[in-house]
CSV table of C-alpha atoms in Angstrom, one decimal:
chain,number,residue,atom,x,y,z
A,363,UNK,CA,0.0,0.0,0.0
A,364,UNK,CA,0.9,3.1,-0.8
A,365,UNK,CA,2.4,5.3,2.1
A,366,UNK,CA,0.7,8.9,3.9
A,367,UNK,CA,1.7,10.5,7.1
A,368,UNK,CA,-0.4,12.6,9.0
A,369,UNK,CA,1.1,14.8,11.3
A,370,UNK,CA,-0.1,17.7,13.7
A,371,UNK,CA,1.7,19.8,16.3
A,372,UNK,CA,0.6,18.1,19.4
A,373,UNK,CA,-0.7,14.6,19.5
A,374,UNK,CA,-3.9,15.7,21.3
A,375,UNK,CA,-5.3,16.8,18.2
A,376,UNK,CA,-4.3,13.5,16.4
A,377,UNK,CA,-6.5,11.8,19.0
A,378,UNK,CA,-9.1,14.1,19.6
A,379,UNK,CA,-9.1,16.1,15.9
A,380,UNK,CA,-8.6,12.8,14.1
A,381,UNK,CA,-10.2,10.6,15.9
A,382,UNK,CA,-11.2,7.4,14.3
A,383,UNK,CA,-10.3,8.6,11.0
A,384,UNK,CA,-6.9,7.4,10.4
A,385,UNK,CA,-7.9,4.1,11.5
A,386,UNK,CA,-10.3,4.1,8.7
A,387,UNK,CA,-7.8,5.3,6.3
A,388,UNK,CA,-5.7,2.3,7.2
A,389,UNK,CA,-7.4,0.3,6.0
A,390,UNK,CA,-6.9,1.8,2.2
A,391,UNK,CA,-3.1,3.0,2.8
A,392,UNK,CA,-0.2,2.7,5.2
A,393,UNK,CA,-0.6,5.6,7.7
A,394,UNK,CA,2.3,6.9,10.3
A,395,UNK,CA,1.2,9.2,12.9
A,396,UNK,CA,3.5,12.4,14.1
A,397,UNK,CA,3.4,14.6,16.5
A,398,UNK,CA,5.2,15.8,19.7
A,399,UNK,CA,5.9,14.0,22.0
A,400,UNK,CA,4.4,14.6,25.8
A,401,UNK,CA,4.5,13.3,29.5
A,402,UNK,CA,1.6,10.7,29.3
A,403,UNK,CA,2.7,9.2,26.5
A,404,UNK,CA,0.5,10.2,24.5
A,405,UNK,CA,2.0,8.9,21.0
A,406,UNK,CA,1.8,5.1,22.4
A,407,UNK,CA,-2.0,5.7,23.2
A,408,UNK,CA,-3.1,6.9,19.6
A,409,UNK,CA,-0.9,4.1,18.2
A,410,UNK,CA,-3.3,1.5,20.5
A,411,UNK,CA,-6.4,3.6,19.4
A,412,UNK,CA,-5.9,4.0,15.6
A,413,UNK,CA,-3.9,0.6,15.0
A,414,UNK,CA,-0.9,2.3,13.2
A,415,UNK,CA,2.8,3.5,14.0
A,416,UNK,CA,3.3,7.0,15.3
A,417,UNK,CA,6.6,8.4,15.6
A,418,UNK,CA,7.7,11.8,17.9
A,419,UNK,CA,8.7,14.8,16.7
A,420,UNK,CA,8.9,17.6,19.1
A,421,UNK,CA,7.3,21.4,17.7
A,422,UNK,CA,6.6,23.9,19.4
A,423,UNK,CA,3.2,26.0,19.2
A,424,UNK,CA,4.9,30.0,19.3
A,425,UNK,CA,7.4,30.9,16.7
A,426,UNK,CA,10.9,29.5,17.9
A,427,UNK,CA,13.2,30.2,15.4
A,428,UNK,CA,15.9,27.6,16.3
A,429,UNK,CA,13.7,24.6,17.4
A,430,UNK,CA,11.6,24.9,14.4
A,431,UNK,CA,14.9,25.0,12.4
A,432,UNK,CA,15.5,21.8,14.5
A,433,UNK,CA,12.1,19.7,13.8
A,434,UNK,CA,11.6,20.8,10.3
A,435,UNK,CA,14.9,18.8,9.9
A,436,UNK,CA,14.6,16.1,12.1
A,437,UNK,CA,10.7,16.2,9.6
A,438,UNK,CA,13.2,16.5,6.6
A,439,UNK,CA,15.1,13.2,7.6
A,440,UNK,CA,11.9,11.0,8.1
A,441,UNK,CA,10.2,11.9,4.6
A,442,UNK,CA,13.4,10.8,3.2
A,443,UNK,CA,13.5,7.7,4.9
A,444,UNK,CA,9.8,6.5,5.1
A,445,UNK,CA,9.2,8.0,1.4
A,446,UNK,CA,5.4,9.0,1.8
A,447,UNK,CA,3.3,9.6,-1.6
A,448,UNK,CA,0.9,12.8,0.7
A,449,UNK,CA,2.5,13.8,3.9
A,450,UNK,CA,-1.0,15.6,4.8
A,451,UNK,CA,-0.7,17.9,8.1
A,452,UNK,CA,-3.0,19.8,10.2
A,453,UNK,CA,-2.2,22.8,13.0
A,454,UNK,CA,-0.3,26.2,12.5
A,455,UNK,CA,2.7,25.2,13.1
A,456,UNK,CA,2.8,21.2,12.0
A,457,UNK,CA,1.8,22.8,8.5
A,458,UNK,CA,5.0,25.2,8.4
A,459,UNK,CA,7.0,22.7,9.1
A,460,UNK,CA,5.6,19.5,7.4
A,461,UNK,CA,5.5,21.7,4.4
A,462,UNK,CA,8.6,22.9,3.5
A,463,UNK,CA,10.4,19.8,5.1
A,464,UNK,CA,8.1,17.4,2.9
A,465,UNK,CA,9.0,20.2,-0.5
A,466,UNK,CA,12.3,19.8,0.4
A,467,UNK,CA,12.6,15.8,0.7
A,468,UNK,CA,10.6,15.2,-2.8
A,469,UNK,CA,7.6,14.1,-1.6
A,470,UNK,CA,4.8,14.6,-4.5
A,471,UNK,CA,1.9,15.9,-2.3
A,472,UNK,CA,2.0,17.7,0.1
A,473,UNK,CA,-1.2,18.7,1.9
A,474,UNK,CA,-2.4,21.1,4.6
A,475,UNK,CA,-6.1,21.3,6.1
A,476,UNK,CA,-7.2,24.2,7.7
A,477,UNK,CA,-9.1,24.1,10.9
A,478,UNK,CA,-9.0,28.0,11.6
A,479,UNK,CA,-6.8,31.3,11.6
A,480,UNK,CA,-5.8,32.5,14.7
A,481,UNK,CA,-4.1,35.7,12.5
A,482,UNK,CA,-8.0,36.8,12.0
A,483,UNK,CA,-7.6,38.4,15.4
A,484,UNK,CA,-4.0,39.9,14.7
A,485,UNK,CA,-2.6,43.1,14.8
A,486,UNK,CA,0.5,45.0,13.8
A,487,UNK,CA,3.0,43.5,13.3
A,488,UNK,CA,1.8,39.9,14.8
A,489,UNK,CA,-0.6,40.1,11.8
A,490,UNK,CA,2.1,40.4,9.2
A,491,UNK,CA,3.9,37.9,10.6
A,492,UNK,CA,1.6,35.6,10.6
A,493,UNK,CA,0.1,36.4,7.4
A,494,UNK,CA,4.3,35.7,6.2
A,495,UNK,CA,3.9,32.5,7.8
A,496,UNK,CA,0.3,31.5,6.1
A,497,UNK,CA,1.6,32.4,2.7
A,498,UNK,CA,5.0,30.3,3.5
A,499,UNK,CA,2.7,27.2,4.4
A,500,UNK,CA,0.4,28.0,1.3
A,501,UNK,CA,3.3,28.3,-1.5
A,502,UNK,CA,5.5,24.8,-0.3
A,503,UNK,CA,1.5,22.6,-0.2
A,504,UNK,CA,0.6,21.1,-3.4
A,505,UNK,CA,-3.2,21.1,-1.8
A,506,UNK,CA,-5.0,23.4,0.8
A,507,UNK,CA,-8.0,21.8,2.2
A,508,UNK,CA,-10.3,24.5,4.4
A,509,UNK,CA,-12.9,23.0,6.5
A,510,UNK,CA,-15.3,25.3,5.7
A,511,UNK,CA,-16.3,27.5,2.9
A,512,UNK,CA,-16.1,30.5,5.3
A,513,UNK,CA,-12.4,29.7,5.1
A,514,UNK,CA,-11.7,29.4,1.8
A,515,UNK,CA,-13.2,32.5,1.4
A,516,UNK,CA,-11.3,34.4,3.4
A,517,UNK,CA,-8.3,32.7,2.5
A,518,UNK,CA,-8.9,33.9,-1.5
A,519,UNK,CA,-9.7,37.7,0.4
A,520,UNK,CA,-6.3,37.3,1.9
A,521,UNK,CA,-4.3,35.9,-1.2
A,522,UNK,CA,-3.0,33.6,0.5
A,523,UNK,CA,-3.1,31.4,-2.4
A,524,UNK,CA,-5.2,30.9,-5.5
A,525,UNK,CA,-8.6,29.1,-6.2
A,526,UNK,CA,-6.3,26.0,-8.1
A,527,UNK,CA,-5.0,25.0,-4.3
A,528,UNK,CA,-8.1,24.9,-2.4
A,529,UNK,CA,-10.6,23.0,-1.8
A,530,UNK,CA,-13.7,21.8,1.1
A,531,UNK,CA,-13.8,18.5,1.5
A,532,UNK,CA,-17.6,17.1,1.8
A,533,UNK,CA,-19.4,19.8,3.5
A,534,UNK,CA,-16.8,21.2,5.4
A,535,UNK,CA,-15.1,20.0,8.8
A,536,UNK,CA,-12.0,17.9,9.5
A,537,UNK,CA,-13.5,15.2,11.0
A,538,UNK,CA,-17.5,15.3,11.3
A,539,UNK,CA,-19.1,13.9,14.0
A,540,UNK,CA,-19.5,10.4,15.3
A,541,UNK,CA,-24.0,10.4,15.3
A,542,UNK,CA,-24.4,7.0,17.2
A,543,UNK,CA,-21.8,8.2,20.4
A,544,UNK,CA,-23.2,12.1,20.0
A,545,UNK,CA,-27.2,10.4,20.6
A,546,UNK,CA,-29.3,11.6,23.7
A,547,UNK,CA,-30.5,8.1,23.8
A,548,UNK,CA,-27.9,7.2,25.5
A,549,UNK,CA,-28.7,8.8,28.9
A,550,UNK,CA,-31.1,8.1,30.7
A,551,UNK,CA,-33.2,10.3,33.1
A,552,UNK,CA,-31.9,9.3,35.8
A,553,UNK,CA,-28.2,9.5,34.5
A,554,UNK,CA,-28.9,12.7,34.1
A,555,UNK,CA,-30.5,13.4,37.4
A,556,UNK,CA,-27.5,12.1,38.9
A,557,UNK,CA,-25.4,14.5,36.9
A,558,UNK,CA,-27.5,17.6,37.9
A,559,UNK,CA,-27.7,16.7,41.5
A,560,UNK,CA,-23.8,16.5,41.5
A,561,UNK,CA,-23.6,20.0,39.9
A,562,UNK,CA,-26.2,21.4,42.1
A,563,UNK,CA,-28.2,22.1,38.7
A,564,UNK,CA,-32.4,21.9,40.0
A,565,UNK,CA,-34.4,20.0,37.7
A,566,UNK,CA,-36.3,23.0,37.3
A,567,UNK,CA,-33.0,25.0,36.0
A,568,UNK,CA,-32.3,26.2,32.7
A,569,UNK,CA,-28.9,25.4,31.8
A,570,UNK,CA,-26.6,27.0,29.4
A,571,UNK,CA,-23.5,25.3,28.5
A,572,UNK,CA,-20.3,26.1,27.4
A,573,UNK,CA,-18.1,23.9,26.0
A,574,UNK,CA,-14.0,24.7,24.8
A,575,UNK,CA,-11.3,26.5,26.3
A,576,UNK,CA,-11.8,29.0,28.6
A,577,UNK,CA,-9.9,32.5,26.7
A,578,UNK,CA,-10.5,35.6,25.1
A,579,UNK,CA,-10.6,34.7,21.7
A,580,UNK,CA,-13.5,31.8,22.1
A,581,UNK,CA,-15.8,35.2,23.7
A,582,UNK,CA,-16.2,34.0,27.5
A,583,UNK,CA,-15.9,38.0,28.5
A,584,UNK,CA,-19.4,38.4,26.7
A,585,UNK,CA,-20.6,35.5,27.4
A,586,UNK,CA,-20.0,35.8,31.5
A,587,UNK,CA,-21.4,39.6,31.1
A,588,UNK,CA,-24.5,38.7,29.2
A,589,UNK,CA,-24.9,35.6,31.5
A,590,UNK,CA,-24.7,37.8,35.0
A,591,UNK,CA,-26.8,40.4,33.7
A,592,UNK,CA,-29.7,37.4,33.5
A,593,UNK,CA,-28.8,35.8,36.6
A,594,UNK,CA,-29.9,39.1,38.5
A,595,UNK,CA,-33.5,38.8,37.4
A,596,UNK,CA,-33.7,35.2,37.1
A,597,UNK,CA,-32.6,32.7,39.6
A,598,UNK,CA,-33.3,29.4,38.0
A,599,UNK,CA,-30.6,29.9,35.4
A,600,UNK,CA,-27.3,28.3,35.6
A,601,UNK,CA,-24.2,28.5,33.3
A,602,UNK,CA,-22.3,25.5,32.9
A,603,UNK,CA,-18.6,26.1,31.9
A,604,UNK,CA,-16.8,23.1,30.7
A,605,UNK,CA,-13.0,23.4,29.4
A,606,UNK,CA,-9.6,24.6,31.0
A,607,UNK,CA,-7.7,27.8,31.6
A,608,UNK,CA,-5.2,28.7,28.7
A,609,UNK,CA,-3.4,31.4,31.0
A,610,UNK,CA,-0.3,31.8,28.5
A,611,UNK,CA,-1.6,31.6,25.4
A,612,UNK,CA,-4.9,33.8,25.9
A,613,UNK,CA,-6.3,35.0,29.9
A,614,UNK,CA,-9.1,36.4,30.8
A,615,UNK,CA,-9.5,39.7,32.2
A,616,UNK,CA,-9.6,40.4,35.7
A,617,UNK,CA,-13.5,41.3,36.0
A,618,UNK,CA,-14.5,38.8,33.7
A,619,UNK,CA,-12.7,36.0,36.2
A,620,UNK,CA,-14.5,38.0,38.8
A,621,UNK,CA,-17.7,36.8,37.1
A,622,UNK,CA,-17.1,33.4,37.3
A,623,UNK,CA,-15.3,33.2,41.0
A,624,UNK,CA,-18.5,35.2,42.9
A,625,UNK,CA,-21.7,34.4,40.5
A,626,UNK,CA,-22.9,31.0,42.1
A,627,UNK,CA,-24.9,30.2,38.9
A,628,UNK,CA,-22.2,29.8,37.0
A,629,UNK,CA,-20.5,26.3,37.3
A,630,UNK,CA,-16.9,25.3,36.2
A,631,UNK,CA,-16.1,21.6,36.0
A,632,UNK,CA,-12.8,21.7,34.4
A,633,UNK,CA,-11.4,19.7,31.6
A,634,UNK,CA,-13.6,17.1,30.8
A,635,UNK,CA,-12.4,13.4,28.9
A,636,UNK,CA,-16.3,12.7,27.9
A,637,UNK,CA,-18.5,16.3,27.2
A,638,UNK,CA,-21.7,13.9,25.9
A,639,UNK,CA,-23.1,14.1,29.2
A,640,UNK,CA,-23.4,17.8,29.7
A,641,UNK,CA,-24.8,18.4,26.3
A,642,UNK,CA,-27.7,16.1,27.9
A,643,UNK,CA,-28.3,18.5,30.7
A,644,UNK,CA,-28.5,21.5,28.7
A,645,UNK,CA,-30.7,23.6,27.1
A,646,UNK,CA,-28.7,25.9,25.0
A,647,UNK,CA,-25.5,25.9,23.8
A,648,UNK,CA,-23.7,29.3,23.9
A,649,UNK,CA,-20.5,29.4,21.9
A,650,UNK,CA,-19.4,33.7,20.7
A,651,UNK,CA,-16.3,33.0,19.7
A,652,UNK,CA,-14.4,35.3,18.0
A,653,UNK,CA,-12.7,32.9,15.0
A,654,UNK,CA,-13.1,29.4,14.2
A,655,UNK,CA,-12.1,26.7,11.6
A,656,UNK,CA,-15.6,24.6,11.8
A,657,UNK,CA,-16.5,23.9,15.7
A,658,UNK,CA,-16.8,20.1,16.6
A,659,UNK,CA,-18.5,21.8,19.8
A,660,UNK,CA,-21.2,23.1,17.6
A,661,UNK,CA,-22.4,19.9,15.9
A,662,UNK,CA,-22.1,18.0,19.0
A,663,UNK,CA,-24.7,20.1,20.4
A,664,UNK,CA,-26.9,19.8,16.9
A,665,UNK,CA,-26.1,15.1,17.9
A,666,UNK,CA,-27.4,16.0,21.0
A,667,UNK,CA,-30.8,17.7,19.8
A,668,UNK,CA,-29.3,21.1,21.4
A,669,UNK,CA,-30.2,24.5,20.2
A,670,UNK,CA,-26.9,26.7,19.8
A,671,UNK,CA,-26.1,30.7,19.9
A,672,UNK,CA,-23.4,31.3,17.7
A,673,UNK,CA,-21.3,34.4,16.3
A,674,UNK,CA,-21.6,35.2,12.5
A,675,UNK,CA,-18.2,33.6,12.0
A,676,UNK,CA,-16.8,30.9,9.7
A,677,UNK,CA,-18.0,27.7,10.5
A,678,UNK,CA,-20.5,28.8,12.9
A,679,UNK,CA,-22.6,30.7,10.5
A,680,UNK,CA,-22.3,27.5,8.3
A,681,UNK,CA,-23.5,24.8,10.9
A,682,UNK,CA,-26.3,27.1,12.1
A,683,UNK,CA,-29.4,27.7,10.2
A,684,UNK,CA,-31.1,31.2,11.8
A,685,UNK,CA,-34.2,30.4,13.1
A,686,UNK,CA,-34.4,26.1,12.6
A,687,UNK,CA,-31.2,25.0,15.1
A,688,UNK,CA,-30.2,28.0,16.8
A,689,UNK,CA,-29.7,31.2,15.9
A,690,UNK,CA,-26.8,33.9,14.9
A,691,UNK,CA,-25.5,37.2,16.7
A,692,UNK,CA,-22.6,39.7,15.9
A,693,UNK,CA,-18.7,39.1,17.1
A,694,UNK,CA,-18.0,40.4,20.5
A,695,UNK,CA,-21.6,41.9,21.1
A,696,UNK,CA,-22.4,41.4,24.7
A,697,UNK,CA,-26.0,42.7,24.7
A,698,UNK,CA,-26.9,40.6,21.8
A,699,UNK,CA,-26.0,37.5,23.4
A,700,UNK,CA,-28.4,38.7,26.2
A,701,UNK,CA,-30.9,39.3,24.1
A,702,UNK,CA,-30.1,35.7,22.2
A,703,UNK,CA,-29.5,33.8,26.1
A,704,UNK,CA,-33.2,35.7,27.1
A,705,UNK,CA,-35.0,35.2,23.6
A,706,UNK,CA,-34.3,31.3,24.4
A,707,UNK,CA,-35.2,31.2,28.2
A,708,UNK,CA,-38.0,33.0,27.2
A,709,UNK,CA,-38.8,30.3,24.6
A,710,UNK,CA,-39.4,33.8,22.2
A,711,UNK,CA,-37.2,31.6,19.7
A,712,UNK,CA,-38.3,28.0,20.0
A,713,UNK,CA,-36.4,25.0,18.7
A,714,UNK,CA,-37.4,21.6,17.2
A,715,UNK,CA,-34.9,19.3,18.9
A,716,UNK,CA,-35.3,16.6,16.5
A,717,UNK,CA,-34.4,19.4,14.0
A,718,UNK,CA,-31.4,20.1,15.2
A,719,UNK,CA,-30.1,16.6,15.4
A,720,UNK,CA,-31.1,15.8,11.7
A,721,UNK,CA,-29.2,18.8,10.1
A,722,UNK,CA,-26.3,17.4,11.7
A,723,UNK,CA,-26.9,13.7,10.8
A,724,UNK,CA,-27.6,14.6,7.1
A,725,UNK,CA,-24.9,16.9,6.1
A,726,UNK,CA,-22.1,16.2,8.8
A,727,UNK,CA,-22.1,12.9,10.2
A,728,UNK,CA,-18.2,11.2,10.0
A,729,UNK,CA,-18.4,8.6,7.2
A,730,UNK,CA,-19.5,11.5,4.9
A,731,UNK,CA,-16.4,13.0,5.5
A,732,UNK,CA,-14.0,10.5,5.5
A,733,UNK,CA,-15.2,9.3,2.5
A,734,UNK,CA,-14.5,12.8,1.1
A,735,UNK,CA,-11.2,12.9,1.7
A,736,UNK,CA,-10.7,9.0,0.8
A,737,UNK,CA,-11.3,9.9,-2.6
A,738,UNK,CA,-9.4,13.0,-2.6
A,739,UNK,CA,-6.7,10.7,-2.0
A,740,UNK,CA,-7.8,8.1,-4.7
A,741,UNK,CA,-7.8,11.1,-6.9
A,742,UNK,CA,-4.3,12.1,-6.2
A,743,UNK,CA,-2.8,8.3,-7.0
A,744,UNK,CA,-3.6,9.3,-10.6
A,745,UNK,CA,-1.9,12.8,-10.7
């Protein structure tokens, strides 16, 4: 069989982004795994899960000029050794380095998907670096591969590249979603009483839910504002936050951590290894982010017959249909996610829960995807 390797920066999104998909690809070609490597061994885990060889190759998520000299050569010396037909990477940084290094060892395709672009929210002279960078990625792939047309758009508005490079696989998204383990079926009432009871959620509570990292950039300032705001007039809402703290990368402000320390309605759980079950408590997902690629969060909620509030952003404005499975507010616009949260608690906008599920089945569910990007690669075996 003919030889790909997928790589990303760190090896949680080989797990987590990937997740079942290279398996499947195994099956048609022989796939290697890269990434970083990390204190849990993380590398060794994905090799059990997906059933192929992954191999560790440390990068670092910033721009470190010497130690990304370092892994795109250390990168360099594996293509030439495992001689891969597609080296196909995903992340910022995996991309720079994949790319060039896979240019420079002769290997015929070289592919990049793009999941988001964090240099949307750039300024100054971050922005021009960044936009250097994304233009350095672009030129050394042979194929870009957007996960949503949102993306491709703005990546043509950029000139990053041209219209010959790109391309959405399927309907957009890296990996779709996986229908039969995203299914409220699966819990039970009194799972889910268990779960609420544990929270300190009433069964008479509404519950919005949050679900990602806990910064800036994914609009938790707004989100915690708009949410106290409601929490004064009405006390059987709750706010349920679940993700981690990304203090170096992206904090949040002083008053908006304020929020969330002395507002009792508002519940943190942490990182969480299985979200399904808060999706099963909730009512509404709430997700302002400020940039995206194509949110996994936001079709997870759509599986689990959830409503969601979303930003008009990339992605998000393609998942969402206003007015049949949630609905669509401005960037950074605290007072129209009040007016969003309220209109829903109010049940001013009202949702068909088996609605929401089926958009996501129909035009998103994983086979669809992988089978996408199968025959993209069927395609390139006779190029």
């Amino acid at each position: 069989m003919k030889k790909i390797i997928r790589i990303t920066t760190v090896p949680a999104s080989l797990s987590k982004l990937l997740f079942g998909q290279l398996k499947f690809m195994s099956e048609h070609y022989d796939i290697i795994g890269v990434s970083s490597n990390d204190k849990h061994n993380s590398l060794k885990k994905i090799a059990l899960q997906e059933s192929i060889p992954t191999i560790g190759i440390d990068m670092t998520r910033k721009i470190t000029p010497f130690k990304d000299l370092v892994s795109a050569y250390k990168l360099y010396k594996l293509f030439k050794k495992e001689k891969p037909f597609i080296v196909h990477s995903h992340t910022p940084k995996a991309g720079t380095l994949s790319m060039i290094a896979a240019k420079f060892a002769g290997v015929p395709h070289r592919l990049h998907t793009i999941a988001g672009l964090p240099l949307l929210v750039a300024t100054g002279k971050k922005r021009w670096l960044l936009n250097t960078v994304e233009k350095i990625t672009y030129a050394f792939a042979t194929m870009i591969y957007p996960n949503s047309h949102g993306l491709y758009h703005i990546i043509l508005e950029e000139s990053f590249t041209t219209t010959k490079k790109l391309k959405v696989i399927a309907n957009g998204s890296s990996n779709g979603i996986d229908v039969e383990q995203f299914n409220p079926n699966i819990f039970d009432i009194n799972k889910k009483k268990n779960l609420k009871a544990s929270l300190n959620i009433n069964e008479t509570d509404f519950v919005f839910l949050f679900v990602g990292r806990l910064v800036a950039d994914k609009g938790i300032k707004e989100l915690l504002e708009a949410f106290n705001s409601i929490s004064k007039t009405y006390k059987n809402v709750k706010l349920l936050l679940v993700g981690d703290f990304e203090t170096e990368l992206d904090p949040l402000d002083e008053r908006t951590l304020e929020i969330k320390d002395t507002n009792p309605q508002i519940i943190s759980t942490g990182w969480a290894t299985d979200v399904r079950p808060y999706f099963a408590i909730a009512d509404v997902l709430a997700f302002p982010s400020y940039r995206e690629g194509f949110p996994n969060v936001v079709m997870q909620a759509g599986a689990m017959e959830l409503p969601a509030i979303v930003t008009n952003i990339n992605g998000c404005n393609e998942i969402i249909i206003e007015g049949e499975n949630g609905c669509i507010i401005p960037v950074r616009d605290a007072e129209a996610l009040y007016d969003a949260m309220l209109n829903v608690y109010n049940e001013t906008y009202k949702y068909d829960k088996a609605k929401c599920r089926e958009l996501i089945v129909k035009r998103y569910q994983r086979q669809v995807i992988w089978d996408g990007l199968l025959q993209e690669y069927k395609n390139l075996e006779n190029k």
